[in-house]
PDB file of C-alpha atoms in Angstrom:
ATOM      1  CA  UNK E 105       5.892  14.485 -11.151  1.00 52.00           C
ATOM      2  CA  UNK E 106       2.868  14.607  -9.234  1.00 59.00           C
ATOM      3  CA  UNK E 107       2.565  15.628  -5.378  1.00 65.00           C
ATOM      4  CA  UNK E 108       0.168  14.011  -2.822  1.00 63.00           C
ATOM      5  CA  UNK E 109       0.097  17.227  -1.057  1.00 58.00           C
ATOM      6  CA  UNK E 110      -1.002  18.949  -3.810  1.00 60.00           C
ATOM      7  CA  UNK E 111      -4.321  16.496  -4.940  1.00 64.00           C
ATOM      8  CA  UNK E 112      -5.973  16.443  -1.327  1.00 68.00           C
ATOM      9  CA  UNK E 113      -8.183  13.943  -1.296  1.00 74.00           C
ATOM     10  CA  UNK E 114      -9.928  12.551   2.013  1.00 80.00           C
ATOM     11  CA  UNK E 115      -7.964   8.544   1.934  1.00 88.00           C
ATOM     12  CA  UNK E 116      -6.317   8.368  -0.540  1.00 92.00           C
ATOM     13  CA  UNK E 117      -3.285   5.961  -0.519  1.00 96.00           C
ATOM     14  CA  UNK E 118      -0.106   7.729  -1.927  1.00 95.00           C
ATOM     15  CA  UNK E 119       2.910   5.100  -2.454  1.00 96.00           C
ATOM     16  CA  UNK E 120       5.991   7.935  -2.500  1.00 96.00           C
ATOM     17  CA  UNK E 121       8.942   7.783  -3.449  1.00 96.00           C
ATOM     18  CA  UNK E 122      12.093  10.009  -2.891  1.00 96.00           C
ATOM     19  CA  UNK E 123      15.754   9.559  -4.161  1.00 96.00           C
ATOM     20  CA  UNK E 124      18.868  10.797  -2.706  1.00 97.00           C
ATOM     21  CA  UNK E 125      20.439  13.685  -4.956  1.00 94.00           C
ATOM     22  CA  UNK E 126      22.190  11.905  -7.819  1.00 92.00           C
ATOM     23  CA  UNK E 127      21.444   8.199  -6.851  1.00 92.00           C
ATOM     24  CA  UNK E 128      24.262   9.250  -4.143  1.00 95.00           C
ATOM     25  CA  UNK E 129      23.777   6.315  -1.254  1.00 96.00           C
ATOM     26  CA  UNK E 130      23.520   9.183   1.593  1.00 96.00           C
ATOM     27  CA  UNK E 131      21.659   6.535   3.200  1.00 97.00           C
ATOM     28  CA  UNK E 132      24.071   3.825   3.476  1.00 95.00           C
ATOM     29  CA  UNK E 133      25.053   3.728   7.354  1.00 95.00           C
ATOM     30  CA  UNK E 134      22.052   2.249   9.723  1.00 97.00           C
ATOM     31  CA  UNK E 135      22.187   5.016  11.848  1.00 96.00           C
ATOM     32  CA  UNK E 136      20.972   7.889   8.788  1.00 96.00           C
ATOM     33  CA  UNK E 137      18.256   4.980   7.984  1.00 97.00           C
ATOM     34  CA  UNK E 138      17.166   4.358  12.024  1.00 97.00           C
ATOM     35  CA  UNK E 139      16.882   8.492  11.647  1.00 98.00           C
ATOM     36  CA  UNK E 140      14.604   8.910   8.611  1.00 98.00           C
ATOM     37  CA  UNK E 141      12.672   6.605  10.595  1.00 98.00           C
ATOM     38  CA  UNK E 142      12.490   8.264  13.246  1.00 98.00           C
ATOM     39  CA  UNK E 143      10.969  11.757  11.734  1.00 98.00           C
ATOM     40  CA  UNK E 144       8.402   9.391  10.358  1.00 98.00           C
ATOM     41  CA  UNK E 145       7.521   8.600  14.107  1.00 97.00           C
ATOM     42  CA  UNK E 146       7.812  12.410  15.001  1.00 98.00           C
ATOM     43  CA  UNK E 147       5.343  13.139  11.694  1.00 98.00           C
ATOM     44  CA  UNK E 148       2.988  10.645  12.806  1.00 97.00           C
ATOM     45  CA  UNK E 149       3.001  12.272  16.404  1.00 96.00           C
ATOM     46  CA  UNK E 150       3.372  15.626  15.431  1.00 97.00           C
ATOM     47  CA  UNK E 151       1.001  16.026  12.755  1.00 97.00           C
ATOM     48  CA  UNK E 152      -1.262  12.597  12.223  1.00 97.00           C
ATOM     49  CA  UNK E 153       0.586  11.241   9.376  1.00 97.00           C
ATOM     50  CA  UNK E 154      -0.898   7.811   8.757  1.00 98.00           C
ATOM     51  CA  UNK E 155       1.905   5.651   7.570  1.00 98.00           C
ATOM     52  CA  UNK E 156       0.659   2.099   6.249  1.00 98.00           C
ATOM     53  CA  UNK E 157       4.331   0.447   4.759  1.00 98.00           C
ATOM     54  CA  UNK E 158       7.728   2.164   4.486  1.00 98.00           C
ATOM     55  CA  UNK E 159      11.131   0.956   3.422  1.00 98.00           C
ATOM     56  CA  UNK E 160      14.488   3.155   3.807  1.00 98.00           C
ATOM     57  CA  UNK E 161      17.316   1.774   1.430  1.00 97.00           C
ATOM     58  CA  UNK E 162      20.630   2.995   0.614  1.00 97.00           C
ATOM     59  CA  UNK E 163      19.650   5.431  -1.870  1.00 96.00           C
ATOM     60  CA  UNK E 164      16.154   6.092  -1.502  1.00 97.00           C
ATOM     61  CA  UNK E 165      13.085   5.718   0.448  1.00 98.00           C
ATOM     62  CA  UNK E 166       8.994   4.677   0.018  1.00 98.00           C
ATOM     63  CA  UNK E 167       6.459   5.165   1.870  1.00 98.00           C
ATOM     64  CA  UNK E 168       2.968   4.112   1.865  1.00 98.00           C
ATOM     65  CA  UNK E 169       0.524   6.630   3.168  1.00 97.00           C
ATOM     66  CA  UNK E 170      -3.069   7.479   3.857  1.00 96.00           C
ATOM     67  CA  UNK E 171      -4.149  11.241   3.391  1.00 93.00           C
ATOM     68  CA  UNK E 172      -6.414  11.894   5.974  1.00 93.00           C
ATOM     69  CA  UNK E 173      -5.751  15.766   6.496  1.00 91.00           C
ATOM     70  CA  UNK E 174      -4.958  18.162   3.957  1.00 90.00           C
ATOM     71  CA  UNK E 175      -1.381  19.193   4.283  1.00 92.00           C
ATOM     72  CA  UNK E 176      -0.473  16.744   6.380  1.00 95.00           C
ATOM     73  CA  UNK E 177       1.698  14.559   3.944  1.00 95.00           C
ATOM     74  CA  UNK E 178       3.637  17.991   2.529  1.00 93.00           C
ATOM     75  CA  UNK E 179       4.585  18.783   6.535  1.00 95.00           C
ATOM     76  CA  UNK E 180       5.473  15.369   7.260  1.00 97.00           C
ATOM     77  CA  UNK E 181       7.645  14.439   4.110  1.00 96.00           C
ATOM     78  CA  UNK E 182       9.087  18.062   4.813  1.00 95.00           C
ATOM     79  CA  UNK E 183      10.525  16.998   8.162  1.00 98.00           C
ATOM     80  CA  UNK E 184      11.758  13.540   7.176  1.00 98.00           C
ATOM     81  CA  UNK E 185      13.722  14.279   4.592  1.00 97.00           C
ATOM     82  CA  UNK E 186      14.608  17.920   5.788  1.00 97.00           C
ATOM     83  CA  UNK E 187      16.000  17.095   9.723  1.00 97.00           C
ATOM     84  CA  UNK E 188      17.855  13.993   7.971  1.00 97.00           C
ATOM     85  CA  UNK E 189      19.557  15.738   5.527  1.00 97.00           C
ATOM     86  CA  UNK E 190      20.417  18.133   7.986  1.00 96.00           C
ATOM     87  CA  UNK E 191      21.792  15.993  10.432  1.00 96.00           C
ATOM     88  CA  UNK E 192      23.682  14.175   7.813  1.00 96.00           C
ATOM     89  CA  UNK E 193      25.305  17.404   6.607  1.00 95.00           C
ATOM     90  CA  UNK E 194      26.120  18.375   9.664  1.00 95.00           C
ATOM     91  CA  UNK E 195      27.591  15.219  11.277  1.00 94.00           C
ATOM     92  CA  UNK E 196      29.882  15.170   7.863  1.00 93.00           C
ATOM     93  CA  UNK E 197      30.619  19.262   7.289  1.00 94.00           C
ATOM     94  CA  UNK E 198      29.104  18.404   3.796  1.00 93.00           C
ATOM     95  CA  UNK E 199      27.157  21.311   1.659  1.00 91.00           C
ATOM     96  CA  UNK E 200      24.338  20.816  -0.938  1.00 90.00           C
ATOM     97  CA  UNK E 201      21.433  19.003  -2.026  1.00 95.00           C
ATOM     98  CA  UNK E 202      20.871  15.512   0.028  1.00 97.00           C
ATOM     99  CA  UNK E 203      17.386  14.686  -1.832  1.00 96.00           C
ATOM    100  CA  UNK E 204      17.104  14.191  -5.774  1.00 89.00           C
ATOM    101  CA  UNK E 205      14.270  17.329  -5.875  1.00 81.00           C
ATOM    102  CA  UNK E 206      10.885  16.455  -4.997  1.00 86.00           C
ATOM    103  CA  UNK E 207       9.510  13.579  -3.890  1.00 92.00           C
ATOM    104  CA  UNK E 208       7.228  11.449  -6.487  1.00 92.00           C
ATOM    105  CA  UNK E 209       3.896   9.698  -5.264  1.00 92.00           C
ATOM    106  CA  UNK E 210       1.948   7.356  -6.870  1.00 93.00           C
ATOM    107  CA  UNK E 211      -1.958   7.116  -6.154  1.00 93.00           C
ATOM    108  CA  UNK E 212      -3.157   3.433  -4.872  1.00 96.00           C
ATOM    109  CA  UNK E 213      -6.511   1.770  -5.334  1.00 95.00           C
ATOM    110  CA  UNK E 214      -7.277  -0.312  -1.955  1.00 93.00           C
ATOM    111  CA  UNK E 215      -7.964  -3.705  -2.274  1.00 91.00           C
ATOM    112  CA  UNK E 216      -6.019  -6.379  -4.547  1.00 92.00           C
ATOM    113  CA  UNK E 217      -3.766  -3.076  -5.748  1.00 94.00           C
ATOM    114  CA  UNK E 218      -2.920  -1.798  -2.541  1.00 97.00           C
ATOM    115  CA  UNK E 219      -2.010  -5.891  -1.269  1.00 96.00           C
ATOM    116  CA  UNK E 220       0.600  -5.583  -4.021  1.00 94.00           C
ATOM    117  CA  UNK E 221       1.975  -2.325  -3.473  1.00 96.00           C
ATOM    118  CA  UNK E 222       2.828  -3.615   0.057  1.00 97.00           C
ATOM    119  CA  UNK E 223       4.810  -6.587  -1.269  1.00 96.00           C
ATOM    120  CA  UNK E 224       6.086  -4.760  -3.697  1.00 96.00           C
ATOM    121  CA  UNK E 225       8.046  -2.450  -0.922  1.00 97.00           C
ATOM    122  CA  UNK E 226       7.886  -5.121   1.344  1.00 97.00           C
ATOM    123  CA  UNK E 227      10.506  -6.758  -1.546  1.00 96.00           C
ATOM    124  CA  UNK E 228      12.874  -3.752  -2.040  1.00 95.00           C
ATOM    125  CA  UNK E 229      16.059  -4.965  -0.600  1.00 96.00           C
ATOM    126  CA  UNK E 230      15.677  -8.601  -2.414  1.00 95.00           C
ATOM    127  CA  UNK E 231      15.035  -6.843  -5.767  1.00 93.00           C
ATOM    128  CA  UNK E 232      18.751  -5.440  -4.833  1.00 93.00           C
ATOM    129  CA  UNK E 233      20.072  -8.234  -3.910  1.00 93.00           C
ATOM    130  CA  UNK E 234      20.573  -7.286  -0.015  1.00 95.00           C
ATOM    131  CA  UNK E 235      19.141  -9.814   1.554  1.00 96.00           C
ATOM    132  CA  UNK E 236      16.879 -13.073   0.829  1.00 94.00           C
ATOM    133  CA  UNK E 237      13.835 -12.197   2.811  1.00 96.00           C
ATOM    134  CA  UNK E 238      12.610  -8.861   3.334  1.00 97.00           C
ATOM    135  CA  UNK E 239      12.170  -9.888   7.325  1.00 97.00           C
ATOM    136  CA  UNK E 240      16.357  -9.897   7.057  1.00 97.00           C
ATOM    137  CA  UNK E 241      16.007  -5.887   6.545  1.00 98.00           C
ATOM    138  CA  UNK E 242      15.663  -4.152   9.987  1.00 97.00           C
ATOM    139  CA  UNK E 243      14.196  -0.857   8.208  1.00 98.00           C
ATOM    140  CA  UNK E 244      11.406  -1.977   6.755  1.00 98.00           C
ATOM    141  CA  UNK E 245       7.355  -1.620   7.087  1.00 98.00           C
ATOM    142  CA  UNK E 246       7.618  -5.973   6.768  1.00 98.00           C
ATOM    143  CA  UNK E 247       9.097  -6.616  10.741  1.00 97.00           C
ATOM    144  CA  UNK E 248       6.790  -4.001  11.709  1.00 97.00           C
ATOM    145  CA  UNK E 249       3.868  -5.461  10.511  1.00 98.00           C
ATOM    146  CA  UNK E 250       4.868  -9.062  11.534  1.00 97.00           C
ATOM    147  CA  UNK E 251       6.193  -8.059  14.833  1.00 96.00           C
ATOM    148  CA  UNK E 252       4.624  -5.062  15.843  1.00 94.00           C
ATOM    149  CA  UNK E 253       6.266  -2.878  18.843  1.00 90.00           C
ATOM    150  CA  UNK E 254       4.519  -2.103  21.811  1.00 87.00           C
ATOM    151  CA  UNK E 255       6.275   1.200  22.008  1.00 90.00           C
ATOM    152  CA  UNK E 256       7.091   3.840  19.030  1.00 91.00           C
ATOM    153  CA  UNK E 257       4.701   1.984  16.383  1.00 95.00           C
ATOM    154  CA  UNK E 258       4.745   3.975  13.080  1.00 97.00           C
ATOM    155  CA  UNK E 259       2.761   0.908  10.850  1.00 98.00           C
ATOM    156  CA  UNK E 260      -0.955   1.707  11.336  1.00 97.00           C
ATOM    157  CA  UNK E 261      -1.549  -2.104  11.563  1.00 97.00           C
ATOM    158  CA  UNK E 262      -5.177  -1.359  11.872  1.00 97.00           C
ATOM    159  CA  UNK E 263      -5.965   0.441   9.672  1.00 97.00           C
ATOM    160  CA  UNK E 264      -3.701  -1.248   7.201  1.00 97.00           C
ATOM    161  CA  UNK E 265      -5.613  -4.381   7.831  1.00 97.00           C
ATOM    162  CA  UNK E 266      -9.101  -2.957   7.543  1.00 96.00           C
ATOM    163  CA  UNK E 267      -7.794  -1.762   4.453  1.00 95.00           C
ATOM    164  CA  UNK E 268      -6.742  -4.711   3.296  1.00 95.00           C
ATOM    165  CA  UNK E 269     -10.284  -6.034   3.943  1.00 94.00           C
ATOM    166  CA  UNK E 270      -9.487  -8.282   7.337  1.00 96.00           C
ATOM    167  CA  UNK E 271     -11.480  -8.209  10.145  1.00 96.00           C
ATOM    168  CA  UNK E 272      -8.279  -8.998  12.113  1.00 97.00           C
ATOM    169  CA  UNK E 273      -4.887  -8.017  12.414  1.00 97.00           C
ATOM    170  CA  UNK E 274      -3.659 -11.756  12.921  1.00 98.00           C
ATOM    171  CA  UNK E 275      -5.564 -12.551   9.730  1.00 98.00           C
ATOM    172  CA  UNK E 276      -3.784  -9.712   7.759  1.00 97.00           C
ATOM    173  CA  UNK E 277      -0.214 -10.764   9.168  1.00 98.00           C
ATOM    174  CA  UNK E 278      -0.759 -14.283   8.139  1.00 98.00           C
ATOM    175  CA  UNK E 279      -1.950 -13.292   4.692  1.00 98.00           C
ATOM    176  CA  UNK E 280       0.825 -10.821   4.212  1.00 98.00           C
ATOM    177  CA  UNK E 281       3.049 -13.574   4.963  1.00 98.00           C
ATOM    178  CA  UNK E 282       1.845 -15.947   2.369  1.00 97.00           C
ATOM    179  CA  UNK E 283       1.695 -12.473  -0.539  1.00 96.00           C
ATOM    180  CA  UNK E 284       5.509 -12.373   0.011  1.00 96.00           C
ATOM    181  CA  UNK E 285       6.238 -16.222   0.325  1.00 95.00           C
ATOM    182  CA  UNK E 286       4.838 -16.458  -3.288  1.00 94.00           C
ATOM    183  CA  UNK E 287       5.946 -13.420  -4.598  1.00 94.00           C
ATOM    184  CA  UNK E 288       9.564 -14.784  -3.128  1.00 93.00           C
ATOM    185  CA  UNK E 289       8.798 -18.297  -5.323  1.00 91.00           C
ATOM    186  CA  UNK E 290       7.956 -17.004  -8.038  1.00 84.00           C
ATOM    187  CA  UNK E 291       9.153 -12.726  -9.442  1.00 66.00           C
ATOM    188  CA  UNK E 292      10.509 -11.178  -6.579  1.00 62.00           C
ATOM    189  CA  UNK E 293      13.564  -9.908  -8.021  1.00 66.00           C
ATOM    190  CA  UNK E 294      11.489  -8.089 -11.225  1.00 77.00           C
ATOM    191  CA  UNK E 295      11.313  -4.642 -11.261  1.00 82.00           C
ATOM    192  CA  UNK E 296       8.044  -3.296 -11.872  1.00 84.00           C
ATOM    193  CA  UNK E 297       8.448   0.516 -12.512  1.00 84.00           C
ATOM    194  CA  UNK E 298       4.653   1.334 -12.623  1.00 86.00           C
ATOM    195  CA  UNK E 299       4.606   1.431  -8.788  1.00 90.00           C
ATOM    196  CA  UNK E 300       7.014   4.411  -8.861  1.00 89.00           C
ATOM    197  CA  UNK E 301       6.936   5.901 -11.911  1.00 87.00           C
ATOM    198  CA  UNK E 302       3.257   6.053 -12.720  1.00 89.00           C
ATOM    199  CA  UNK E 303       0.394   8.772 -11.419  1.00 89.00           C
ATOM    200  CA  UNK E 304      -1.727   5.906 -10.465  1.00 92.00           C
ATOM    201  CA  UNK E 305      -2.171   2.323 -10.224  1.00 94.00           C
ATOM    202  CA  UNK E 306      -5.931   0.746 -10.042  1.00 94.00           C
ATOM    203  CA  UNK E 307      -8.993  -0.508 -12.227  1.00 93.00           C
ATOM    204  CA  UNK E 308      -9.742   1.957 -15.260  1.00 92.00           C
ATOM    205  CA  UNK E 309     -12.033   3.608 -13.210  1.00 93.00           C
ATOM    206  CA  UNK E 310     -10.182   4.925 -10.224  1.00 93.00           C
ATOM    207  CA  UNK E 311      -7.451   5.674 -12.775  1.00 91.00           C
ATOM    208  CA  UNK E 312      -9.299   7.738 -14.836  1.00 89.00           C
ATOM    209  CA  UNK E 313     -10.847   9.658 -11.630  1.00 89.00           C
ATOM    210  CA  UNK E 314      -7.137  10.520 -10.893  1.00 86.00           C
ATOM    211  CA  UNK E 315      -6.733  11.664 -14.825  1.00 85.00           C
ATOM    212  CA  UNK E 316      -9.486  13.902 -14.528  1.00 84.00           C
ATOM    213  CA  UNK E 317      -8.723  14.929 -11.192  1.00 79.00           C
ATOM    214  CA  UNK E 318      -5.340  16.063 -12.739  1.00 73.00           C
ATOM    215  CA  UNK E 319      -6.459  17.850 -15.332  1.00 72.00           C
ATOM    216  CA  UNK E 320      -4.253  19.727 -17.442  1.00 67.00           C
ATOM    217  CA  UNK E 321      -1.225  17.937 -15.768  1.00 64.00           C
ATOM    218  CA  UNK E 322      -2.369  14.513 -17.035  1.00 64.00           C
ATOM    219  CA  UNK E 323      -2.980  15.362 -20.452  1.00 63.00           C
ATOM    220  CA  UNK E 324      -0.284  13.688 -22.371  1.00 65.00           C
ATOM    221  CA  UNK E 325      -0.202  11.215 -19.923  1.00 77.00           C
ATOM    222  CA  UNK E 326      -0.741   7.193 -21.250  1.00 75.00           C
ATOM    223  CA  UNK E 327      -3.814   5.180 -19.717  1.00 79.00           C
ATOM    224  CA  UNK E 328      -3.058   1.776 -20.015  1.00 80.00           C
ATOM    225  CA  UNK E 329      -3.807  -1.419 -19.067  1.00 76.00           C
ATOM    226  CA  UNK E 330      -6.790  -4.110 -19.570  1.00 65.00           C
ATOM    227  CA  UNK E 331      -9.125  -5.559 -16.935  1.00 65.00           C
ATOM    228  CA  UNK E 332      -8.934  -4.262 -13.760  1.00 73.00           C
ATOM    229  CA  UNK E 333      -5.012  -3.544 -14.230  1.00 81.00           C
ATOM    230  CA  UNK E 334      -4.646  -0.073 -15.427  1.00 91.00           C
ATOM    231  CA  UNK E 335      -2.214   2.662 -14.608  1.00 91.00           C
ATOM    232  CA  UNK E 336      -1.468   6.424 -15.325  1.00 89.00           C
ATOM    233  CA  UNK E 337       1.615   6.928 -16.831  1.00 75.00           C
ATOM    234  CA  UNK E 338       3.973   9.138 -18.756  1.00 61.00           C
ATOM    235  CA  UNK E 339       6.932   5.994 -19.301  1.00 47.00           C
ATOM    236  CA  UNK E 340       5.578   2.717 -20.687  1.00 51.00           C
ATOM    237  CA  UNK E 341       6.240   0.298 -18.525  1.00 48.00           C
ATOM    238  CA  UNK E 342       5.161  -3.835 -17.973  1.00 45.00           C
ATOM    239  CA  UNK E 343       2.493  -3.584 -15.094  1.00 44.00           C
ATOM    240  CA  UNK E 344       2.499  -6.937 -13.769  1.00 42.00           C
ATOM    241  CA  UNK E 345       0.397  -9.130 -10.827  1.00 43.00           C
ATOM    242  CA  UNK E 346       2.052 -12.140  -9.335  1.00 46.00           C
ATOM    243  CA  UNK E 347      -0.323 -12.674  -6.173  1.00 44.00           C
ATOM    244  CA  UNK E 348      -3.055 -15.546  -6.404  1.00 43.00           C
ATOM    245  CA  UNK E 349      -6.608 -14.157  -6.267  1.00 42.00           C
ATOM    246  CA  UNK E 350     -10.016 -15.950  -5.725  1.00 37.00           C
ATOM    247  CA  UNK E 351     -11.284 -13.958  -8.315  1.00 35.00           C
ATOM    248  CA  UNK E 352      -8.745 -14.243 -10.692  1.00 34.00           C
ATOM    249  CA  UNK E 353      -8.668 -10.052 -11.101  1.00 36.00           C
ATOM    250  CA  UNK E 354      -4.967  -8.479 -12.118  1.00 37.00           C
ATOM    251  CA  UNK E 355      -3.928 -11.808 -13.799  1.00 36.00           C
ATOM    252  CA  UNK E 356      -0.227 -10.847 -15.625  1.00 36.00           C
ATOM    253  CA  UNK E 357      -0.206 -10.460 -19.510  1.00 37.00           C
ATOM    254  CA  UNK E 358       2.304 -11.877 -21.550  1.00 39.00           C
ATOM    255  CA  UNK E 359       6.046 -10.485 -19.139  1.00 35.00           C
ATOM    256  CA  UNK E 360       7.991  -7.902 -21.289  1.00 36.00           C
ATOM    257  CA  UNK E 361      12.208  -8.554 -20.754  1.00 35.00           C
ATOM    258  CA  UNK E 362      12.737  -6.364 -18.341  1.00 31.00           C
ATOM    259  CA  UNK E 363      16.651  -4.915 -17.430  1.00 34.00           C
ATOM    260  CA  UNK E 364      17.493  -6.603 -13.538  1.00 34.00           C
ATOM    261  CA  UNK E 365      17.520  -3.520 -10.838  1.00 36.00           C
ATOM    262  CA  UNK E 366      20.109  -3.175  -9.033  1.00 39.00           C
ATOM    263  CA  UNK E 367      20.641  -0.986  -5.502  1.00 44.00           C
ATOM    264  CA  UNK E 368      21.381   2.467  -7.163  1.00 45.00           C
ATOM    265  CA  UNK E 369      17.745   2.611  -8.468  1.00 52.00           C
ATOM    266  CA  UNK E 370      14.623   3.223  -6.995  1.00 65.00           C
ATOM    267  CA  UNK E 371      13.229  -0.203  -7.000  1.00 67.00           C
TER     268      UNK E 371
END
């Protein structure tokens, strides 16, 4: 699976993805979700980690993240997942593995692919059936971003919303709201695995840029896709687009049947 850390490029988005060993729910009690939270503050204060959505379930965790310096992302996922494991372990005597290996990340185009990767975590918990609205899930990157804090921030609201091509941040909330309102009418609770289990998500051209920039490593990997909805892949998977767009760009193909996720997978 690829690394972000180990494809540098100045920002880059990187959705990632990281599972608790053996789908175990090690992350089932608030307080061990309030504290993987927390080392995401202490990354983005300790080393500049630029953290644009994040979601911490029961079982697993994503985060969506700029690179802006090289190494930063490998330091800062180290700490996050290393001090929570270790506090877990400790505060249960437990021994071995708390993470499933490494963590996987998934390269995002900005623009119309990046407004649905946000949704798409934004959505997590309703996919499993935890709540009806992802504004019901305290650790989430969706109350950040709709109610920012004055004090320990770790949504670059910002920059997410420059990103997202607003001029404001009240514009960007407003739109995010109405992205998940229709996502919530209409496919929330389908799974769509190419967010997490593809090397990229974007037009063909990004996602051949990412191919190339892969090398070796991508060479039995599937390009698929038609329009400007293509993604790098080694599973086939249904990539799907639900939001309305002026332009009419990422418009969904015919659905494939698709199994309902449920909690235990990385959703």
């Amino acid at each position: 699976m690829p690394r972000a850390n180990r494809y540098f490029v100045t920002g880059q988005l990187w959705h990632i993805t990281h599972r608790c060993h053996e789908k175990a729910f090690l992350l089932r009690f608030p307080r061990d979700r309030r504290r993987y939270r927390y080392w995401l503050f202490e990354a983005r204060r300790r080393f500049g980690l630029c953290v644009l959505n994040f979601v911490v379930t029961s079982n697993h965790v994503h985060v969506l993240v700029q690179d802006t310096t090289e190494g930063v992302i490998a330091q800062s996922m180290q700490l996050a997942a290393g001090r929570t494991a270790q506090e877990y372990n400790q505060r249960r005597g437990r021994n071995g593995a708390y993470w499933e290996d490494r963590y996987h990340a998934t390269a995002i185009e900005a623009g119309e692919h990046l407004h649905r990767c946000l949704v798409y975590i934004d959505l997590n918990m309703v996919r499993a059936g935890m709540v009806r609205h992802p504004a019901n899930w305290p650790h989430g990157g969706y109350v950040e971003i709709q109610r920012p804090r004055e004090r320990g921030w770790l949504v670059d609201l910002p920059r997410l919303s420059a990103l997202c091509g607003f001029a404001t941040v009240g514009g960007f909330q407003a739109a995010h709201r109405e992205w998940v309102a229709h996502a919530l009418a209409g496919s929330a609770k389908r799974r769509e695995p190419c967010w997490t289990e593809s090397v990229a998500v974007g037009s063909r051209a990004f996602v051949e840029t990412v191919k190339e920039t892969l090398g070796d490593l991508a060479r039995h990997r599937e390009l698929e896709g038609a329009g400007e909805a293509w993604a790098l892949r080694e599973p086939r998977c249904a990539y799907f687009a639900d939001l309305p767009t002026q332009t009419g760009r990422l418009r969904p193909k015919k659905p494939r049947k698709i199994t309902p996720s449920s909690a235990n997978t990385i959703a």
